[in-house]
Short mmCIF file of C-alpha atoms and ligand atoms in Angstrom, two decimals:
data_model
loop_
_atom_site.label_atom_id
_atom_site.label_comp_id
_atom_site.label_asym_id
_atom_site.label_seq_id
_atom_site.Cartn_x
_atom_site.Cartn_y
_atom_site.Cartn_z
CA MET A 1 -180.51 -53.18 152.72
CA SER A 2 -180.31 -55.50 155.79
CA ALA A 3 -179.93 -59.06 154.97
CA LYS A 4 -182.32 -61.96 156.24
CA ILE A 5 -180.17 -64.29 158.28
CA ILE A 6 -180.41 -67.98 156.90
CA ASP A 7 -180.71 -70.09 159.94
CA GLY A 8 -178.77 -73.23 159.27
CA LYS A 9 -179.75 -74.72 162.61
CA SER A 10 -183.38 -74.73 161.85
CA VAL A 11 -183.07 -75.88 158.22
CA SER A 12 -180.76 -78.71 159.39
CA ALA A 13 -183.14 -79.68 162.15
CA ALA A 14 -186.00 -80.07 159.58
CA VAL A 15 -183.67 -82.18 157.32
CA LYS A 16 -182.76 -84.42 160.31
CA ALA A 17 -186.43 -84.64 161.49
CA LYS A 18 -187.49 -85.97 157.94
CA VAL A 19 -184.70 -88.43 157.94
CA ALA A 20 -185.67 -89.72 161.47
CA SER A 21 -189.35 -90.07 160.51
CA GLU A 22 -188.27 -92.14 157.26
CA ALA A 23 -185.84 -94.16 159.22
CA SER A 24 -188.47 -95.13 161.79
CA GLN A 25 -190.95 -96.12 159.13
CA ILE A 26 -188.32 -98.44 157.60
CA LYS A 27 -187.54 -99.84 161.01
CA GLU A 28 -191.36 -100.46 161.68
CA LYS A 29 -192.35 -101.79 158.35
CA LEU A 30 -189.17 -103.74 157.37
CA GLY A 31 -187.51 -104.22 160.64
CA ILE A 32 -184.24 -102.66 159.23
CA ASP A 33 -181.78 -100.65 161.47
CA ILE A 34 -179.88 -98.06 159.53
CA GLY A 35 -176.20 -98.09 160.44
CA LEU A 36 -173.28 -95.63 159.95
CA ALA A 37 -169.70 -96.77 160.63
CA VAL A 38 -167.42 -93.77 161.50
CA VAL A 39 -163.68 -94.47 161.48
CA ILE A 40 -161.22 -92.05 163.12
CA VAL A 41 -157.36 -92.54 163.38
CA GLY A 42 -155.31 -90.76 165.79
CA ASN A 43 -156.09 -88.08 168.46
CA ASP A 44 -156.81 -84.96 166.43
CA PRO A 45 -159.06 -82.88 168.77
CA ALA A 46 -161.09 -81.25 165.92
CA SER A 47 -161.80 -84.59 164.35
CA ARG A 48 -162.99 -85.98 167.83
CA ILE A 49 -165.44 -83.23 168.11
CA TYR A 50 -166.75 -83.82 164.52
CA VAL A 51 -167.04 -87.58 165.23
CA ASN A 52 -168.97 -87.03 168.45
CA ASN A 53 -171.42 -84.67 166.59
CA LYS A 54 -171.89 -87.36 163.97
CA LYS A 55 -172.74 -89.89 166.53
CA LYS A 56 -175.21 -87.52 168.33
CA ALA A 57 -176.83 -86.85 164.96
CA CYS A 58 -177.12 -90.72 164.25
CA GLU A 59 -178.91 -91.08 167.75
CA LEU A 60 -181.24 -88.25 166.80
CA CYS A 61 -182.18 -89.84 163.52
CA GLY A 62 -182.55 -93.36 165.06
CA PHE A 63 -179.53 -94.84 163.29
CA LYS A 64 -177.01 -97.26 164.84
CA SER A 65 -173.47 -95.69 164.86
CA PHE A 66 -170.39 -97.91 165.00
CA GLU A 67 -167.27 -96.02 165.99
CA PHE A 68 -163.75 -97.36 165.18
CA ALA A 69 -161.23 -95.29 166.98
CA MET A 70 -157.84 -96.41 165.78
CA PRO A 71 -154.55 -95.42 167.07
CA GLU A 72 -152.25 -92.87 165.50
CA GLU A 73 -149.65 -95.56 164.47
CA THR A 74 -152.29 -97.61 162.59
CA THR A 75 -150.86 -98.84 159.24
CA GLN A 76 -152.34 -98.51 155.81
CA ASP A 77 -152.88 -102.21 155.64
CA GLN A 78 -154.80 -102.29 158.89
CA LEU A 79 -156.95 -99.50 157.87
CA LEU A 80 -157.68 -100.94 154.47
CA GLU A 81 -158.55 -104.30 156.20
CA LEU A 82 -161.14 -102.50 158.43
CA ILE A 83 -162.71 -100.85 155.36
CA ASP A 84 -162.92 -104.29 153.56
CA LYS A 85 -164.79 -105.64 156.66
CA LEU A 86 -167.10 -102.78 156.87
CA ASN A 87 -167.79 -102.97 152.94
CA GLY A 88 -169.02 -106.40 153.61
CA ASP A 89 -170.96 -106.00 156.77
CA LYS A 90 -174.77 -105.99 156.10
CA ASN A 91 -175.43 -103.88 159.31
CA VAL A 92 -173.21 -100.96 157.99
CA ASN A 93 -175.04 -98.86 155.31
CA GLY A 94 -172.55 -95.99 155.20
CA ILE A 95 -168.84 -95.77 155.82
CA LEU A 96 -167.20 -92.45 156.97
CA VAL A 97 -163.45 -92.11 157.35
CA GLN A 98 -162.77 -88.84 159.27
CA LEU A 99 -160.25 -86.75 157.51
CA PRO A 100 -157.57 -85.62 157.64
CA LEU A 101 -155.78 -88.90 158.44
CA PRO A 102 -152.37 -88.98 160.00
CA LYS A 103 -149.73 -88.11 157.40
CA HIS A 104 -148.23 -91.52 156.95
CA LEU A 105 -151.61 -92.81 155.53
CA ASP A 106 -152.71 -92.34 152.02
CA GLU A 107 -156.06 -90.89 152.09
CA LYS A 108 -156.86 -91.29 148.37
CA SER A 109 -156.49 -95.12 148.44
CA VAL A 110 -158.49 -95.33 151.68
CA ILE A 111 -161.45 -93.33 150.01
CA ASN A 112 -161.05 -95.48 146.87
CA ARG A 113 -161.39 -98.73 148.91
CA ILE A 114 -164.83 -97.72 150.32
CA ARG A 115 -167.65 -99.27 148.20
CA PRO A 116 -169.32 -96.46 146.27
CA GLU A 117 -172.73 -97.61 147.63
CA LYS A 118 -171.56 -97.03 151.08
CA ASP A 119 -169.51 -93.92 150.41
CA VAL A 120 -171.71 -91.35 152.33
CA ASP A 121 -169.29 -88.66 151.99
CA ALA A 122 -169.47 -88.92 148.13
CA PHE A 123 -165.64 -88.55 147.82
CA HIS A 124 -165.15 -91.85 145.88
CA PRO A 125 -164.19 -91.19 142.14
CA VAL A 126 -167.32 -93.16 141.14
CA ASN A 127 -169.54 -90.77 143.11
CA VAL A 128 -167.54 -87.77 142.00
CA GLY A 129 -168.00 -88.87 138.35
CA LYS A 130 -171.72 -89.30 138.85
CA ILE A 131 -171.99 -85.89 140.18
CA MET A 132 -170.31 -84.53 136.99
CA ILE A 133 -172.90 -86.24 134.80
CA GLY A 134 -175.90 -85.27 137.04
CA ASP A 135 -176.70 -88.94 137.77
CA TYR A 136 -176.08 -89.20 141.53
CA SER A 137 -177.27 -91.08 144.57
CA PHE A 138 -175.29 -89.20 147.05
CA LEU A 139 -174.22 -85.59 147.01
CA PRO A 140 -171.25 -84.23 148.91
CA CYS A 141 -172.58 -83.15 152.21
CA THR A 142 -171.38 -79.51 152.50
CA PRO A 143 -172.41 -78.47 148.87
CA ALA A 144 -175.67 -80.36 149.16
CA GLY A 145 -176.25 -78.48 152.50
CA VAL A 146 -175.65 -75.18 150.75
CA MET A 147 -178.21 -76.17 148.14
CA GLU A 148 -180.82 -76.70 150.86
CA LEU A 149 -179.94 -73.33 152.35
CA ILE A 150 -180.41 -71.51 149.06
CA ALA A 151 -183.68 -73.40 148.44
CA SER A 152 -184.93 -72.22 151.90
CA THR A 153 -184.68 -68.60 150.71
CA GLY A 154 -187.13 -69.36 147.84
CA THR A 155 -184.43 -68.24 145.37
CA ASP A 156 -184.73 -69.77 141.94
CA ILE A 157 -181.20 -70.53 140.79
CA SER A 158 -182.11 -70.90 137.06
CA GLY A 159 -180.43 -68.14 134.87
CA LYS A 160 -178.78 -66.62 138.00
CA GLU A 161 -175.13 -65.41 138.00
CA CYS A 162 -173.56 -67.85 140.62
CA VAL A 163 -169.92 -67.31 141.90
CA VAL A 164 -168.21 -69.91 143.95
CA VAL A 165 -164.86 -68.80 145.49
CA GLY A 166 -162.84 -71.90 146.07
CA ARG A 167 -162.15 -74.88 143.96
CA SER A 168 -161.48 -77.76 146.44
CA ASN A 169 -162.67 -81.28 145.48
CA ILE A 170 -164.81 -81.47 148.60
CA VAL A 171 -166.40 -78.11 148.51
CA GLY A 172 -165.75 -75.64 145.42
CA LYS A 173 -165.88 -77.94 142.57
CA PRO A 174 -168.97 -80.12 143.49
CA MET A 175 -170.72 -76.80 144.62
CA ALA A 176 -170.10 -75.24 141.22
CA MET A 177 -171.49 -78.48 139.51
CA LEU A 178 -174.65 -78.58 141.65
CA LEU A 179 -175.36 -74.85 140.89
CA LEU A 180 -174.89 -75.74 137.19
CA HIS A 181 -177.36 -78.59 137.35
CA LYS A 182 -179.87 -76.15 138.64
CA HIS A 183 -179.10 -73.99 135.54
CA GLY A 184 -177.13 -71.21 137.27
CA THR A 185 -174.43 -69.29 135.18
CA VAL A 186 -171.46 -70.37 137.22
CA SER A 187 -167.94 -68.84 137.70
CA ILE A 188 -165.43 -70.50 139.92
CA CYS A 189 -162.65 -68.33 141.65
CA HIS A 190 -159.43 -69.45 143.26
CA SER A 191 -156.05 -68.07 144.37
CA ARG A 192 -155.08 -67.09 140.82
CA THR A 193 -158.27 -65.27 139.93
CA LYS A 194 -157.12 -61.84 138.69
CA ASP A 195 -159.84 -59.65 140.07
CA LEU A 196 -161.81 -61.53 142.64
CA ALA A 197 -163.88 -58.38 143.64
CA GLU A 198 -165.00 -57.80 140.18
CA VAL A 199 -166.07 -61.40 139.64
CA CYS A 200 -167.85 -61.45 142.97
CA ARG A 201 -169.76 -58.33 142.35
CA ARG A 202 -171.51 -59.95 139.34
CA ALA A 203 -173.09 -62.66 141.68
CA ASP A 204 -176.78 -63.01 142.41
CA ILE A 205 -175.64 -66.13 144.55
CA LEU A 206 -172.17 -65.95 145.96
CA VAL A 207 -170.73 -68.94 147.82
CA ALA A 208 -167.53 -68.44 149.76
CA ALA A 209 -165.33 -71.54 150.48
CA VAL A 210 -161.86 -70.42 150.96
CA GLY A 211 -160.61 -70.58 154.61
CA LYS A 212 -159.55 -66.99 154.86
CA ALA A 213 -161.41 -64.86 157.47
CA ARG A 214 -163.49 -61.98 156.20
CA LEU A 215 -161.94 -62.30 152.63
CA ILE A 216 -165.27 -61.13 151.13
CA THR A 217 -166.12 -57.57 152.00
CA GLU A 218 -169.04 -55.27 151.24
CA ASP A 219 -167.57 -53.68 148.28
CA MET A 220 -167.22 -57.09 146.58
CA VAL A 221 -171.01 -57.91 146.85
CA LYS A 222 -173.90 -56.84 144.74
CA ASP A 223 -177.06 -55.31 146.27
CA GLY A 224 -179.59 -58.07 147.00
CA ALA A 225 -177.14 -61.08 146.60
CA VAL A 226 -177.62 -64.29 148.35
CA VAL A 227 -174.35 -64.75 150.25
CA ILE A 228 -173.52 -68.35 151.57
CA ASP A 229 -170.29 -68.56 153.79
CA VAL A 230 -168.80 -72.07 153.95
CA GLY A 231 -165.43 -70.78 155.74
CA MET A 232 -164.72 -71.87 159.20
CA ASN A 233 -161.77 -69.99 160.52
CA ARG A 234 -160.56 -70.32 164.01
CA MET A 235 -159.51 -67.00 165.48
CA GLU A 236 -156.97 -66.25 168.14
CA ASN A 237 -159.72 -65.72 170.65
CA GLY A 238 -160.93 -69.10 169.92
CA LYS A 239 -164.04 -67.98 168.05
CA LEU A 240 -165.01 -69.13 164.78
CA CYS A 241 -165.18 -66.65 161.76
CA GLY A 242 -166.41 -67.04 158.13
CA ASP A 243 -164.80 -66.03 154.94
CA VAL A 244 -167.34 -63.21 154.68
CA ASP A 245 -167.25 -60.03 156.61
CA PHE A 246 -170.70 -60.60 158.08
CA ASP A 247 -171.32 -57.03 159.35
CA GLY A 248 -170.56 -55.08 156.23
CA VAL A 249 -171.89 -57.69 153.71
CA SER A 250 -175.30 -58.07 155.48
CA GLU A 251 -175.97 -54.51 154.69
CA LYS A 252 -175.97 -55.31 151.16
CA ALA A 253 -177.09 -58.92 150.77
CA SER A 254 -180.71 -60.06 150.69
CA PHE A 255 -179.82 -63.27 152.56
CA ILE A 256 -176.70 -64.36 154.40
CA THR A 257 -175.57 -67.19 156.52
CA PRO A 258 -173.97 -66.68 159.78
CA VAL A 259 -170.76 -68.49 161.04
CA PRO A 260 -171.33 -70.52 163.14
CA GLY A 261 -174.97 -71.61 162.68
CA GLY A 262 -175.06 -71.47 158.87
CA VAL A 263 -173.52 -74.12 156.61
CA GLY A 264 -171.84 -76.06 159.51
CA PRO A 265 -175.01 -77.78 160.83
CA MET A 266 -176.17 -78.58 157.33
CA THR A 267 -173.00 -80.65 156.62
CA ILE A 268 -174.02 -83.29 159.27
CA ALA A 269 -177.68 -83.18 158.37
CA MET A 270 -176.89 -84.02 154.75
CA LEU A 271 -174.62 -86.88 155.96
CA MET A 272 -177.65 -88.41 157.88
CA LYS A 273 -179.59 -87.86 154.64
CA ASN A 274 -177.08 -89.71 152.49
CA THR A 275 -176.89 -92.63 154.96
CA LEU A 276 -180.68 -93.00 154.72
CA THR A 277 -180.33 -92.98 151.01
CA ALA A 278 -177.70 -95.73 151.06
CA ALA A 279 -179.76 -97.99 153.27
CA LYS A 280 -182.73 -97.43 150.81
CA LEU A 281 -180.66 -98.30 147.87
CA GLN A 282 -179.00 -101.32 149.42
CA ASN A 283 -182.39 -102.73 150.53
CA SER A 284 -184.12 -101.75 147.27
CA ILE A 285 -186.62 -99.44 149.03
CA ASP A 286 -188.05 -96.67 146.92
P1 NDP B 301 -159.17 -75.73 150.62
O1 NDP B 301 -158.04 -75.09 151.43
O2 NDP B 301 -158.98 -77.13 150.09
O3 NDP B 301 -159.51 -74.73 149.30
C1 NDP B 301 -159.54 -73.44 149.53
C2 NDP B 301 -159.74 -72.85 148.13
O4 NDP B 301 -159.68 -71.44 148.34
C3 NDP B 301 -158.66 -73.08 147.02
O5 NDP B 301 -159.39 -73.47 145.82
C4 NDP B 301 -157.77 -71.88 146.85
O6 NDP B 301 -157.38 -71.58 145.52
C5 NDP B 301 -158.86 -70.82 147.23
N1 NDP B 301 -158.32 -69.40 147.66
C6 NDP B 301 -157.27 -69.40 148.56
N2 NDP B 301 -157.00 -68.12 148.76
C7 NDP B 301 -157.81 -67.48 147.93
C8 NDP B 301 -157.87 -66.12 147.62
N3 NDP B 301 -157.22 -65.15 148.24
N4 NDP B 301 -158.79 -65.80 146.62
C9 NDP B 301 -159.49 -66.63 146.07
N5 NDP B 301 -159.48 -67.97 146.40
C10 NDP B 301 -158.56 -68.40 147.32
O7 NDP B 301 -160.50 -75.57 151.43
P2 NDP B 301 -161.78 -76.35 151.65
O8 NDP B 301 -162.56 -76.20 150.35
O9 NDP B 301 -161.69 -77.68 152.13
O10 NDP B 301 -162.54 -75.42 152.65
C11 NDP B 301 -162.81 -74.00 152.55
C12 NDP B 301 -163.39 -73.56 153.83
O11 NDP B 301 -164.58 -74.14 154.08
C13 NDP B 301 -162.45 -73.76 154.96
O12 NDP B 301 -162.55 -72.70 155.88
C14 NDP B 301 -163.05 -75.03 155.73
O13 NDP B 301 -162.78 -75.08 157.04
C15 NDP B 301 -164.53 -74.75 155.40
N6 NDP B 301 -165.37 -75.98 155.40
C16 NDP B 301 -166.51 -75.84 156.09
C17 NDP B 301 -167.28 -76.89 156.16
C18 NDP B 301 -168.62 -76.82 156.89
O14 NDP B 301 -169.28 -77.83 157.19
N7 NDP B 301 -169.08 -75.67 157.11
C19 NDP B 301 -166.89 -78.27 155.53
C20 NDP B 301 -165.76 -78.22 154.62
C21 NDP B 301 -164.94 -77.07 154.58
P3 NDP B 301 -156.26 -72.55 144.93
O15 NDP B 301 -157.02 -73.76 144.38
O16 NDP B 301 -155.79 -71.83 143.76
O17 NDP B 301 -155.35 -72.89 145.95
#
């Protein structure tokens, strides 16, 4: 079998176009500008690229973006003071703090300080808890993007064997929960899993979110599986590579995401969707 490639660029463009159209209707009918505040601390080059991409996506969706670039030596108190200010600012519907923060800052208390209604990354414990009970306004962007990609293949998740490799708070765990909400039979693998290949081979839907280049090889994949590669590994030649051995696995899978051009573009598209949702909730728009 030769897998169909799931085109994350086109699925994400469709999500952003829908968000842009709703945002322009809100502006036209109610005169409301939707605003996203992006906070970046320090000079990490990768973070800079992500922040620039988020600003571009805001422009595309007709949102206002407010960037707060703070120096590396910013103190915890200064950062919390900014969060408090943004929490109270009516022009700011969503607040995003670009992670990782410099080591001297405590990420957890910064995330906990963001008002849950403005937490468009869905990292605040209140939003994490809501995901657990299936009563959510925001979904964490990467797992939500994966769900859109799976939906784009026409695959019905109900009753399917789903295997998620990776159990981080931002990808693996919420990913497993979203698949469970759609009635998948979900297994979560991690570094202590005894026979990773054996568990992966059960999967009708396999999501790899590990951060190890080409960990998932052809022999670990069932014929006809839908394979989603969240991994982004920077190789020595500067190129990006996923957690899945694309060439081998695409011989067996029915659908597969490429890296780059698969999950990556979806993450930002879902951030835009969450910002729109935040603005609608804050303005009581259905
Ligand atoms: P983490 O490092 O937080 O988590 C990695 C997970 O992989 C851990 O649960 C770890 O297990 C597990 N793991 C490590 N080695 C193995 C192994 N040999 N076998 C099975 N499981 C293993 O990473 P993230 O979840 O933050 O990110 C995962 C990948 O996704 C990264 O490449 C990251 O760059 C990418 N990513 C991509 C995004 C996108 O937009 N496309 C967004 C976010 C992340 P244990 O818990 O036991 O340590």
